[in-house]
Structures are given as structure tokens and as C-alpha cells.
PDB file of C-alpha atoms and ligand atoms in Angstrom:
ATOM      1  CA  UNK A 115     -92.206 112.167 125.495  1.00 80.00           C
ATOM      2  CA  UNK A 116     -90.055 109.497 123.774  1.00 94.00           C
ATOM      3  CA  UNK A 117     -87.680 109.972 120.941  1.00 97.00           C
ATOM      4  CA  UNK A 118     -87.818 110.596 117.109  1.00 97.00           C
ATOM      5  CA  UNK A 119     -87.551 107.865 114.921  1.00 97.00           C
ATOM      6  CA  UNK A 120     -87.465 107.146 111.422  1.00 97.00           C
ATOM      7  CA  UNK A 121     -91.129 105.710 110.226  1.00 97.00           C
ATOM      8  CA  UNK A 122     -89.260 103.739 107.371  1.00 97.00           C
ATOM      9  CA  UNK A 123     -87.548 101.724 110.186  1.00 97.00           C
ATOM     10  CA  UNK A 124     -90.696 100.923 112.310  1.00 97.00           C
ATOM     11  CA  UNK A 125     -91.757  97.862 110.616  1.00 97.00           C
ATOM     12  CA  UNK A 126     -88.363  95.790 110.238  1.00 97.00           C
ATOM     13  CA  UNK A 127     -85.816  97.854 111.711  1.00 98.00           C
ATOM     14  CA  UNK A 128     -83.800  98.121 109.004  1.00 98.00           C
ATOM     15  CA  UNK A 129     -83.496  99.803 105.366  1.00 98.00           C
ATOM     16  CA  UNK A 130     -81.129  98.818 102.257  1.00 98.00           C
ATOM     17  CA  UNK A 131     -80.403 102.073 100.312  1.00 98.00           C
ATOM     18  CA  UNK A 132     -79.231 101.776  96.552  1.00 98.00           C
ATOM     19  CA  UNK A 133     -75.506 100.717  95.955  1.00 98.00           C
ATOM     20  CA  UNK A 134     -72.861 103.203  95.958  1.00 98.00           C
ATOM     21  CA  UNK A 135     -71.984 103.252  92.518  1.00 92.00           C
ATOM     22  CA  UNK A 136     -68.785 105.470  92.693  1.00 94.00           C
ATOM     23  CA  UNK A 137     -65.130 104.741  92.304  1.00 89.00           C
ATOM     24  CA  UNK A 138     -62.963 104.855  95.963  1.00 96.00           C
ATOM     25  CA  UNK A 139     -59.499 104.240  96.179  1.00 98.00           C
ATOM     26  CA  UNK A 140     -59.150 101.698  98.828  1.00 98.00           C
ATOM     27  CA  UNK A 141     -56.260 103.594 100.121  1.00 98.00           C
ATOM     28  CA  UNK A 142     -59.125 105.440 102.359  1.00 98.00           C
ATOM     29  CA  UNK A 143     -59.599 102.517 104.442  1.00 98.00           C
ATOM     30  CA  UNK A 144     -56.082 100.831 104.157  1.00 98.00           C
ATOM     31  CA  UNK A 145     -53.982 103.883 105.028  1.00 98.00           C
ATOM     32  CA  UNK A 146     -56.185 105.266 108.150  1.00 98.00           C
ATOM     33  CA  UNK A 147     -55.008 104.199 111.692  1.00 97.00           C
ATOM     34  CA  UNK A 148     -56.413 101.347 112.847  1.00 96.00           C
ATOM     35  CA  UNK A 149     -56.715 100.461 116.925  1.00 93.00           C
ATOM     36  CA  UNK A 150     -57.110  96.883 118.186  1.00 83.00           C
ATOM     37  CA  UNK A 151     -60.831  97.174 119.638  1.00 75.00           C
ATOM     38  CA  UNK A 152     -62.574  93.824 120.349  1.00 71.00           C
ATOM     39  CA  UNK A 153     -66.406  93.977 118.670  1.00 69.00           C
ATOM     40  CA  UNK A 154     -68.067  90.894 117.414  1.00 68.00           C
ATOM     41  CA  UNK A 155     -64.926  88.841 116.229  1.00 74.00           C
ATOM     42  CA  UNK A 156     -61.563  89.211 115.401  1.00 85.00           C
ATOM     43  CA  UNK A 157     -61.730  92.853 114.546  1.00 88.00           C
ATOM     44  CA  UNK A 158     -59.779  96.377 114.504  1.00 93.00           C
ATOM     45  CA  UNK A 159     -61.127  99.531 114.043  1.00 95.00           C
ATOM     46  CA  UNK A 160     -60.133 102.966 112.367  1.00 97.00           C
ATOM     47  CA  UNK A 161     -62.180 105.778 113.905  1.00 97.00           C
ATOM     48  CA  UNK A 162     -62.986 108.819 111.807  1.00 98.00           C
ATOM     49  CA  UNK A 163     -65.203 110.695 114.292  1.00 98.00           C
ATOM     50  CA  UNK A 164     -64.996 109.995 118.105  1.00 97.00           C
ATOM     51  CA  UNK A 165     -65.795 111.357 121.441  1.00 96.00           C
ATOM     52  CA  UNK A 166     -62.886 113.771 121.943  1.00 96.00           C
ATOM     53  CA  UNK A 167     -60.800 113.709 118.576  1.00 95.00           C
ATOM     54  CA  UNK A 168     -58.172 110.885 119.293  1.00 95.00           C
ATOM     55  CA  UNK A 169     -57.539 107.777 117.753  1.00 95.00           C
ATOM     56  CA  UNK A 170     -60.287 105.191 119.845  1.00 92.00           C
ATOM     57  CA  UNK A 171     -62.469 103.385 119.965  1.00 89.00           C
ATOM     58  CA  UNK A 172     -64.251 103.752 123.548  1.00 89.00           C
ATOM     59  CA  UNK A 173     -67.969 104.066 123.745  1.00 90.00           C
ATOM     60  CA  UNK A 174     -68.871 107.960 124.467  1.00 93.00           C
ATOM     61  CA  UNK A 175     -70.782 107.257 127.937  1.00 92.00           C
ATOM     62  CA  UNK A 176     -67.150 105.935 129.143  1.00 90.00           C
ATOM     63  CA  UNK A 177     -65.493 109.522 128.641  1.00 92.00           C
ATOM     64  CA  UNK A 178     -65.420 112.043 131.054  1.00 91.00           C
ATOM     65  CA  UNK A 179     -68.361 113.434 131.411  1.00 92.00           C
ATOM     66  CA  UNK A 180     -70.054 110.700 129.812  1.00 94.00           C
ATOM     67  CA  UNK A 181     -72.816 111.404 126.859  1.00 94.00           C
ATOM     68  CA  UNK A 182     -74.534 109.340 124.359  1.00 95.00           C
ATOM     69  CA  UNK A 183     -73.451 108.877 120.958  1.00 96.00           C
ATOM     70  CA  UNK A 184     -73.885 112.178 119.354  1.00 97.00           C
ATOM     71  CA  UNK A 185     -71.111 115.262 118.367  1.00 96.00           C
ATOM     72  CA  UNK A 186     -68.166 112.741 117.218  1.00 97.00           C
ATOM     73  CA  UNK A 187     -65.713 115.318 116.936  1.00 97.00           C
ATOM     74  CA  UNK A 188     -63.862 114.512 113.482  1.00 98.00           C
ATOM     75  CA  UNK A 189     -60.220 113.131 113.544  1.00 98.00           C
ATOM     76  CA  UNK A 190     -58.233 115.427 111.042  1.00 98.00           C
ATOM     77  CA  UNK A 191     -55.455 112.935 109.919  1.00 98.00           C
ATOM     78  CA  UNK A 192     -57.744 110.140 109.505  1.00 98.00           C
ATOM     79  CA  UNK A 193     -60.435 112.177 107.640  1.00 98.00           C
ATOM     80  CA  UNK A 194     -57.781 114.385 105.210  1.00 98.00           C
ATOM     81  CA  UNK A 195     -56.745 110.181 104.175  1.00 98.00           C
ATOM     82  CA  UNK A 196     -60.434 109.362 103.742  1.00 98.00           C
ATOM     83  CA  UNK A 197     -62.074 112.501 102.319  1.00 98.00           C
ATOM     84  CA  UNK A 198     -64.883 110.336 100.495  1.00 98.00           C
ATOM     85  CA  UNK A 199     -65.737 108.235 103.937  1.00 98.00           C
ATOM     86  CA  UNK A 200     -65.924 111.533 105.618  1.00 98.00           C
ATOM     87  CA  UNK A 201     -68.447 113.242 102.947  1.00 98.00           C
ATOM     88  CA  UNK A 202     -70.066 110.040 102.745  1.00 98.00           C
ATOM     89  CA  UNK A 203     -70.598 109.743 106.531  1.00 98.00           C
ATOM     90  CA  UNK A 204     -71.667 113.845 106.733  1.00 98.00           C
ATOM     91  CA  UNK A 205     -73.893 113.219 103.710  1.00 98.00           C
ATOM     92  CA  UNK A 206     -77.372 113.391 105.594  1.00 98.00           C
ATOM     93  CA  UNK A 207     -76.857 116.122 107.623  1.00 98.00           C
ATOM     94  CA  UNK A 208     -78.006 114.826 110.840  1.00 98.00           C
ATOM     95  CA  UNK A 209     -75.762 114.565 114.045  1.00 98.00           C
ATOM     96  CA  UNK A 210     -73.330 111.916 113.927  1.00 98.00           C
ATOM     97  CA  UNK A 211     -71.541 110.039 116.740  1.00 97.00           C
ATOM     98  CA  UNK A 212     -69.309 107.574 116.010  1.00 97.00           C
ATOM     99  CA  UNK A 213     -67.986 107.012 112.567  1.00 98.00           C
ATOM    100  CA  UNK A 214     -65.044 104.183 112.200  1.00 97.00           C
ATOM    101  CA  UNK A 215     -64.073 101.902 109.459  1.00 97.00           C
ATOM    102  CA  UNK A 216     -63.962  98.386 110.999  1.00 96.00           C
ATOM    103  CA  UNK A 217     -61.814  95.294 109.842  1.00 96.00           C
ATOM    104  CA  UNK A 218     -63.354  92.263 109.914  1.00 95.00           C
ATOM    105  CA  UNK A 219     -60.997  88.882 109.434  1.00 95.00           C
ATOM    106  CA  UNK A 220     -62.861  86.094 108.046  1.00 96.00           C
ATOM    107  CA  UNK A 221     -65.109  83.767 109.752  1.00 96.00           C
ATOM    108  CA  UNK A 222     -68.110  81.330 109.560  1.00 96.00           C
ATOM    109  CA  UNK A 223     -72.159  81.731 110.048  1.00 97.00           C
ATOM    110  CA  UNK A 224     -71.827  79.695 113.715  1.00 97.00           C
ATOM    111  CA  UNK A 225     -68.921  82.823 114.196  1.00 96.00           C
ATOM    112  CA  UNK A 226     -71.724  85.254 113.447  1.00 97.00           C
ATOM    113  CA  UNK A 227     -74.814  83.693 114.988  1.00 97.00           C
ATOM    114  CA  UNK A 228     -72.629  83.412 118.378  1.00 95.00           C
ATOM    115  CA  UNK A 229     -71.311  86.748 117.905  1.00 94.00           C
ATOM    116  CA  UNK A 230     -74.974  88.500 117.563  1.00 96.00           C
ATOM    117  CA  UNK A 231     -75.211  91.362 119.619  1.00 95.00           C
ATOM    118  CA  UNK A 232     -77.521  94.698 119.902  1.00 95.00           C
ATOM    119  CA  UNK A 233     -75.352  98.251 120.368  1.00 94.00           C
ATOM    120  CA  UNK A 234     -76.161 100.657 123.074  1.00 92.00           C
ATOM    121  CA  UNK A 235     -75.841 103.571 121.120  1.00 92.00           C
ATOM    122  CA  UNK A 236     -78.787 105.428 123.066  1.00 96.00           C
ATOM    123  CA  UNK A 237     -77.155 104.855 126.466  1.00 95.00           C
ATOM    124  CA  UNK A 238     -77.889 108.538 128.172  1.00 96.00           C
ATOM    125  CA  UNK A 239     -79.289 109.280 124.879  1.00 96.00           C
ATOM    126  CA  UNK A 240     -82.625 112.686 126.519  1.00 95.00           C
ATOM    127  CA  UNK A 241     -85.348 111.565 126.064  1.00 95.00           C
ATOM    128  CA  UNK A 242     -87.366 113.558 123.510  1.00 96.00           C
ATOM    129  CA  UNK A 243     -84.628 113.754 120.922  1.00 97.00           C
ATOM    130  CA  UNK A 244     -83.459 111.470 118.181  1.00 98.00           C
ATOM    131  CA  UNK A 245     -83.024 107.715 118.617  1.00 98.00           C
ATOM    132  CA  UNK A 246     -79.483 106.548 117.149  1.00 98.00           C
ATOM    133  CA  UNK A 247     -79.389 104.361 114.509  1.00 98.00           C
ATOM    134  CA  UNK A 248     -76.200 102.751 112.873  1.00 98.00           C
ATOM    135  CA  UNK A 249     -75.522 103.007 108.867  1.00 98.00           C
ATOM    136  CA  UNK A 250     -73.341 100.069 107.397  1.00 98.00           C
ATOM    137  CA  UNK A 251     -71.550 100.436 104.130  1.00 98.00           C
ATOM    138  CA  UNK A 252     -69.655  97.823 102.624  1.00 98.00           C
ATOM    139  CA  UNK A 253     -65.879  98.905 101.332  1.00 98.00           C
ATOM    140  CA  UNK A 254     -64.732  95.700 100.121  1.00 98.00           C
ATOM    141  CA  UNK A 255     -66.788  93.413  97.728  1.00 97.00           C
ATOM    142  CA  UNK A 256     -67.928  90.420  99.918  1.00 97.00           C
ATOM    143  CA  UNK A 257     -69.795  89.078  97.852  1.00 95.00           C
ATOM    144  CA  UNK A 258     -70.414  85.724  99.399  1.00 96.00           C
ATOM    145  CA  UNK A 259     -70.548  86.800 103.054  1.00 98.00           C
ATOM    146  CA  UNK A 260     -73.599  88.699 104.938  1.00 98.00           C
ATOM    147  CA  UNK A 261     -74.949  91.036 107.703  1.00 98.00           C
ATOM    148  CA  UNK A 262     -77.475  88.495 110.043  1.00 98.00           C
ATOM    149  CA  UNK A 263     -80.139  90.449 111.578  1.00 98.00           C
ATOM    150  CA  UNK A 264     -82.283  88.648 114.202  1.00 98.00           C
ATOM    151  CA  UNK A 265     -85.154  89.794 116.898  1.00 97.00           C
ATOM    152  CA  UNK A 266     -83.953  87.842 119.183  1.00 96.00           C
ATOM    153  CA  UNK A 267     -80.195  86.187 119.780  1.00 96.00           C
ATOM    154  CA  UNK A 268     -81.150  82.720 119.598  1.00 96.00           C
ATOM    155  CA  UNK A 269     -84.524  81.887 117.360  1.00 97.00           C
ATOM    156  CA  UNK A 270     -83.975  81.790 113.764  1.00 96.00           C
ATOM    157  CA  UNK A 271     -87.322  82.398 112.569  1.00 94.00           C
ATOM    158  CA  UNK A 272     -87.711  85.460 110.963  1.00 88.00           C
ATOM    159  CA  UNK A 273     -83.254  85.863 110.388  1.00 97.00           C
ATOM    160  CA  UNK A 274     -82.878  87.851 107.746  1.00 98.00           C
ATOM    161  CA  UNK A 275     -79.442  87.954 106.040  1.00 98.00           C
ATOM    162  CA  UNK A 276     -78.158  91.213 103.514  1.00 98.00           C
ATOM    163  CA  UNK A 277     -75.305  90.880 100.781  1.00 97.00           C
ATOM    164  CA  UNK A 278     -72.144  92.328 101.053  1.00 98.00           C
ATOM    165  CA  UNK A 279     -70.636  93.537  98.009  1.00 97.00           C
ATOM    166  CA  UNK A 280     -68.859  96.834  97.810  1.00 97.00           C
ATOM    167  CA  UNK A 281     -71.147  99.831  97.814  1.00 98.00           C
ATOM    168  CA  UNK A 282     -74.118  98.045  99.720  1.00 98.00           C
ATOM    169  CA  UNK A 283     -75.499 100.749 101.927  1.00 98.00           C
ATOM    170  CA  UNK A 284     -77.395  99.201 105.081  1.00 98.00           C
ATOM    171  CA  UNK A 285     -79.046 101.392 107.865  1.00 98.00           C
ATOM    172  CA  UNK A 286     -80.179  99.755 110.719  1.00 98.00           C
ATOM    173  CA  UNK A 287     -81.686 100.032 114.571  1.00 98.00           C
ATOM    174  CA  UNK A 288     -78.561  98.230 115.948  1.00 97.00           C
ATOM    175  CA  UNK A 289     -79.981  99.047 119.561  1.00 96.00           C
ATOM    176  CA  UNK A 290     -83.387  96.578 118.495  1.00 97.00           C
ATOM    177  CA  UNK A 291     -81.612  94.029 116.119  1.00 98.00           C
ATOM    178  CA  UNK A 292     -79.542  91.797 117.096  1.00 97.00           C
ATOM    179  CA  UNK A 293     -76.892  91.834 114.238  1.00 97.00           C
ATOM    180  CA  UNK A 294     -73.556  90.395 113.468  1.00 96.00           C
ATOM    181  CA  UNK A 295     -71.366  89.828 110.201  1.00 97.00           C
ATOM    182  CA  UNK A 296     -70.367  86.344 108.178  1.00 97.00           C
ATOM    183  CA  UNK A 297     -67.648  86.961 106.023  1.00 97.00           C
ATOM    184  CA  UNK A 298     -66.238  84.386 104.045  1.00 96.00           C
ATOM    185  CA  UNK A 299     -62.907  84.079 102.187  1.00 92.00           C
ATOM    186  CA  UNK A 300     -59.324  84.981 103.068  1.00 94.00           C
ATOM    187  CA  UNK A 301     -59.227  88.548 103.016  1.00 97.00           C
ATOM    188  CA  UNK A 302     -60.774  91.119 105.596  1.00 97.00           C
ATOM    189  CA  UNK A 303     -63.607  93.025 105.411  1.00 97.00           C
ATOM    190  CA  UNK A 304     -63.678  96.913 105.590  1.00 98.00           C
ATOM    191  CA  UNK A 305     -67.059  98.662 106.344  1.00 98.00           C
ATOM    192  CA  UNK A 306     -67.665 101.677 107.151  1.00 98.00           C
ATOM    193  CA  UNK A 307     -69.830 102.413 110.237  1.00 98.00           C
ATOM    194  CA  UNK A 308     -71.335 105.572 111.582  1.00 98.00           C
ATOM    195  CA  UNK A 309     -73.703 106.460 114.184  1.00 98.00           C
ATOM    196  CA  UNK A 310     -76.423 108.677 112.891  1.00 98.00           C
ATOM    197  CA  UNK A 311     -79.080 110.838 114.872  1.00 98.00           C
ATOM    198  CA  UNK A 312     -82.851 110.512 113.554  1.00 98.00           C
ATOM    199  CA  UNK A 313     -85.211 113.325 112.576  1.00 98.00           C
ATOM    200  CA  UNK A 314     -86.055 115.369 109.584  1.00 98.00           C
ATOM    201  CA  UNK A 315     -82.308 115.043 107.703  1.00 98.00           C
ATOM    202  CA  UNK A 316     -82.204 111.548 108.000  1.00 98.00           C
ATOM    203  CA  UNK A 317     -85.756 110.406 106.740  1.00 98.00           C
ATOM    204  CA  UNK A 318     -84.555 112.480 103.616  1.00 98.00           C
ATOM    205  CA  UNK A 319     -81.810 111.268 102.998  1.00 98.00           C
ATOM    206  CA  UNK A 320     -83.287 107.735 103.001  1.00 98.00           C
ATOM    207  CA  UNK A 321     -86.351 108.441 100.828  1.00 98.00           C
ATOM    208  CA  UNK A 322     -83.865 109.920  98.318  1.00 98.00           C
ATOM    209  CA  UNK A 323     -81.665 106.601  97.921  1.00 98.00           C
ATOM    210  CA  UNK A 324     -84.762 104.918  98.014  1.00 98.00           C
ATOM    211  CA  UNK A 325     -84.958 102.751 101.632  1.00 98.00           C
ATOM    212  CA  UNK A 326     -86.461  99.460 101.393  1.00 98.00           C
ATOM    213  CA  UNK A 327     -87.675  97.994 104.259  1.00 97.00           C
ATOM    214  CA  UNK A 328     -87.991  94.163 102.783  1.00 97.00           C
ATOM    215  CA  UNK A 329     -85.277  92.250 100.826  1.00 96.00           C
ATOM    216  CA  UNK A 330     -84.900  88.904 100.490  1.00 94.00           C
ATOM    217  CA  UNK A 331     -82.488  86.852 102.385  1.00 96.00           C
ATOM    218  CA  UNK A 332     -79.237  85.400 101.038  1.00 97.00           C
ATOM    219  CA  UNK A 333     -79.917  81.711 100.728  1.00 97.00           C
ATOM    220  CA  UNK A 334     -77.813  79.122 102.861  1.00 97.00           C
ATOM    221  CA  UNK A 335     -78.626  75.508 102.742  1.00 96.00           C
ATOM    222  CA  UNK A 336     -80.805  74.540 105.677  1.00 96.00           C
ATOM    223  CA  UNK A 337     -77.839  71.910 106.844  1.00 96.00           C
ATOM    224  CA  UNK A 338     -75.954  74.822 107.174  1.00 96.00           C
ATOM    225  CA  UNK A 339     -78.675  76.832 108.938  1.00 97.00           C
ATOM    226  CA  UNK A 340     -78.823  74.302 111.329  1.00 97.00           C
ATOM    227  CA  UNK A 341     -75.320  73.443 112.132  1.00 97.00           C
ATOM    228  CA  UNK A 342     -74.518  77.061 112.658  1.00 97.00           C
ATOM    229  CA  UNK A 343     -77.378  77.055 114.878  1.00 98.00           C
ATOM    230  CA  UNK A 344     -76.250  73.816 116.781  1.00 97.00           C
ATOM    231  CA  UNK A 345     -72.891  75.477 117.388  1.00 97.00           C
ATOM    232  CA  UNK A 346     -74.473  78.594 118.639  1.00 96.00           C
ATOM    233  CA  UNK A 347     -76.598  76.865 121.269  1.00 96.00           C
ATOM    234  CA  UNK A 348     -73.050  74.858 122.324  1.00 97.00           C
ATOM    235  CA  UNK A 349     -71.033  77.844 122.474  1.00 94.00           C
ATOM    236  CA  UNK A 350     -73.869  79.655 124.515  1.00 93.00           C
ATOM    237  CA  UNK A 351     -73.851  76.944 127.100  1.00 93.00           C
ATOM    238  CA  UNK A 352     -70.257  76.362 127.497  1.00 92.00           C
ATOM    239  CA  UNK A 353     -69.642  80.541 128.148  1.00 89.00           C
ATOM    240  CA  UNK A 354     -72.866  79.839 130.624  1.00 89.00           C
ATOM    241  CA  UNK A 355     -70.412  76.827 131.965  1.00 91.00           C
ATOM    242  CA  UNK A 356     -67.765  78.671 132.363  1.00 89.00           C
ATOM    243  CA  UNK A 357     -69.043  81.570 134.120  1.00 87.00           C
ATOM    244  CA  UNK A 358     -70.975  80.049 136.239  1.00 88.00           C
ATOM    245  CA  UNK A 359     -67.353  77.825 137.228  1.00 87.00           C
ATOM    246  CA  UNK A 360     -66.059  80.968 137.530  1.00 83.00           C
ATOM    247  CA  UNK A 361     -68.548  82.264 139.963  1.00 80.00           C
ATOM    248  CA  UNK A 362     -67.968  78.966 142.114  1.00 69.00           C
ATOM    249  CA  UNK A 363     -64.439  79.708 142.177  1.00 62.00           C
ATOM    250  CA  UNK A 364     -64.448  83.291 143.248  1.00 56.00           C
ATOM    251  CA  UNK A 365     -66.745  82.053 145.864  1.00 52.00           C
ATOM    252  CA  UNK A 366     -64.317  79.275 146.976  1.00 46.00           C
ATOM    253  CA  UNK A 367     -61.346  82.216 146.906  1.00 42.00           C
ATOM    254  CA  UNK A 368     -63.631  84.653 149.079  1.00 42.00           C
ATOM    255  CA  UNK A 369     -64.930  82.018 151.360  1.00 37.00           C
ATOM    256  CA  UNK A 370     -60.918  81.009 152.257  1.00 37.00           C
ATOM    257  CA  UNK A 371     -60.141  84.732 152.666  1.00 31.00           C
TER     258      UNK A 371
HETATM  259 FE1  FE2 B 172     -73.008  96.326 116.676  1.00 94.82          FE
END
């Protein structure tokens, strides 16, 4: 049967919307609770929707019983502090999962190139119903640093890399795309993140703020390019290195058991 997608992210897998051009008082991201939950750097998270209410972080398929990444139930004290993120988040219509402000601490374009990952936010997710797709929008006003998106972790051809600054609206298969952040300068990073379903609300809602499927790419001198790549193939092979030493010495322990 397969699921429902959005035709407007079939070709590249992602969409920029038009900026968010209205006022928020940054107390909506500053004053929610925040959890220490390990993503792709040194992050922390403030959940607005999760799977049962409470103040985490943990993917949905880990609760009991374990589902996909659909009916976030809302978090009351987080959203009555962040009424805009909430309406913001709620604004399509379509079934949301997880919605959470993250916190990203500074970091470098070899950071983000190692840290590239792809979500599992279909995990579970019945077949014939809408494939889960992740919107990004920027809170603070990065805007030197960048979301990476790549096809594959580790081949740079074809990398195509989105401002940041505040009100940049991003919406993006984060189960195909490998993706990660580099943010630059000495001050987090707050974006808001929320799991959306696809189907009929959500394909409106990104015709009306206009979804392009093609922008250019923020340009970084090719020595930098290529350094960060250099330092993502070393990092790569010294986790391989030290798993695989790993591996060798559980064997060791189990063989003198
Ligand atoms: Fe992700």
C-alpha cells in the first residue's frame, strides 16, 4: 500500500517555507524545562508535546506499548510558557508527534558533518498512512551557522547547506536526509522541532507559505569543505577503532570467563 507523502518533498526531500516574520518573546524558549537528552552534539531539549505528557525526551516506540511518532500528547506547563510555539507547531492541522525546542551549544562544520544522522520517526509507523516528516524553525538568529543536509553520511556531492536566522522555517524528510546543524558563535541555538504527519493538511499548509524545493547553499570556502571533511573521515575511523577494540576486549573478558 505504502504511505502518504508530500509531492513537494519527492524531488529533494526538503522545503524552505517563507520566514516567520512575527515578534516572539524569547522567554518561550528560555523559560520552558529543558532535559539533558544527547542528539547530534552537545544538546538539551525542552519537549512541548511527547508520548505520555511528561517532561522527556524518549523516542515513542520506547514507551509502553510502543507506537510511532504520532498523538504527542501536549505538556500544559511548557505549552501555557510557549503559547506561540504551541500555535505555531498546531498550525497545519495534521497529527503531530513530537514537538521540543532543542538547545544547541556551538560547534564547527567537522562537528556537524560527523554528527549527520537520519531520524527514525516512522519506526512502527502502518503502513498505508502518513510518512513523518520533521519541521525545523529557527528561534535564535544564527545567522552565520547552517542545517547540512546530505544523501548519504559521507559524500559531499550534492550537500546542501540552509541559513539560520530567526524565523527560517525548514521542513524536511529527516528519516531520508541525513542532516545535522553547524552553529557558530558563543551563544546556543534554540529551534524548534516538531514531528508532523503527511496528507491533505500538510501539503496545504506548505503551498500556502510557499515551499521551495531548491535554494542555494550557504557558501564555505572549499579549504574548509575539505578539512571538515578530512576530520569526518578521521573521526569515523577512530569510533570504527574503537569499537572494534572494544569488541576484542569483550571477547578476551568472555573467553577468560
Ligand atoms: Fe535528527
Amino acid at each position: 500500500m505504502g504511505y502518504i507523502t508530500s509531492e513537494l518533498l519527492e524531488e529533494t526531500g526538503y522545503v524552505v517555507l517563507d520566514s516567520y516574520d512575527q515578534p516572539i518573546d524569547p522567554k518561550e524558549w528560555l523559560d520552558i524545562e529543558y532535559v539533558d537528552w544527547k542528539s547530534s552534539g552537545d544538546t538539551r531539549f525542552a519537549p512541548l508535546a511527547s508520548a505520555k505528557g511528561e517532561i522527556e525526551c524518549n523516542g515513542f516506540w520506547n514507551h509502553k506499548p510502543p507506537r510511532t511518532d504520532k498523538d504527542g500528547v501536549w505538556i500544559d506547563s511548557q505549552t501555557e510558557i510557549a503559547p506561540t510555539l504551541t500555535a505555531r507547531a498546531k498550525e497545519p492541522g495534521s497529527n503531530v508527534g513530537r514537538c521540543r525546542v532543542i538547545e544547541l551549544q556551538p560547534n564547527t562544520y567537522a562537528d556537524a558533518l560527523y554528527n549527520l544522522h537520519q531520524d527514525d520517526n516512522n519506526r512502527l509507523n502502518p503502513d498505508g498512512t502518513g510518512w513523518v516528516v520533521r519541521s525545523f524553525f529557527n528561534l535564535t538568529d544564527d545567522k552565520d551557522s547552517f542545517f547540512v543536509l546530505r544523501h548519504n553520511r559521507t559524500d559531499p556531492s550534492g550537500e546542501t547547506r540552509i541559513a539560520l536566522p530567526a524565523g527560517a522555517q525548514l521542513v524536511i524528510d529527516t528519516q531520508r536526509l541525513w542532516h545535522a546543524a553547524a552553529h557558530f558563535g558563543d551563544e546556543p541555538r534554540y529551534c524548534l522541532i516538531t514531528s508532523w504527519e503527511s496528507g491533505p493538511e500538510l501539503d496545504a499548509y506548505l503551498e500556502k507559505y510557499h515551499a521551495r524545493k531548491h535554494v542555494d547553499s550557504v557558501e564555505v570556502p572549499q579549504d574548509v569543505l575539505d578539512a571538515g571533511q578530512a576530520e569526518q573521515s578521521r573521526r569515523i575511523a577512530a569510533r570504527e577503532a574503537a569499537l572494534r577494540a572494544r569488541g576484542q576486549q569483550e571477547k578476551l573478558a568472555m573467553s577468560e570467563a
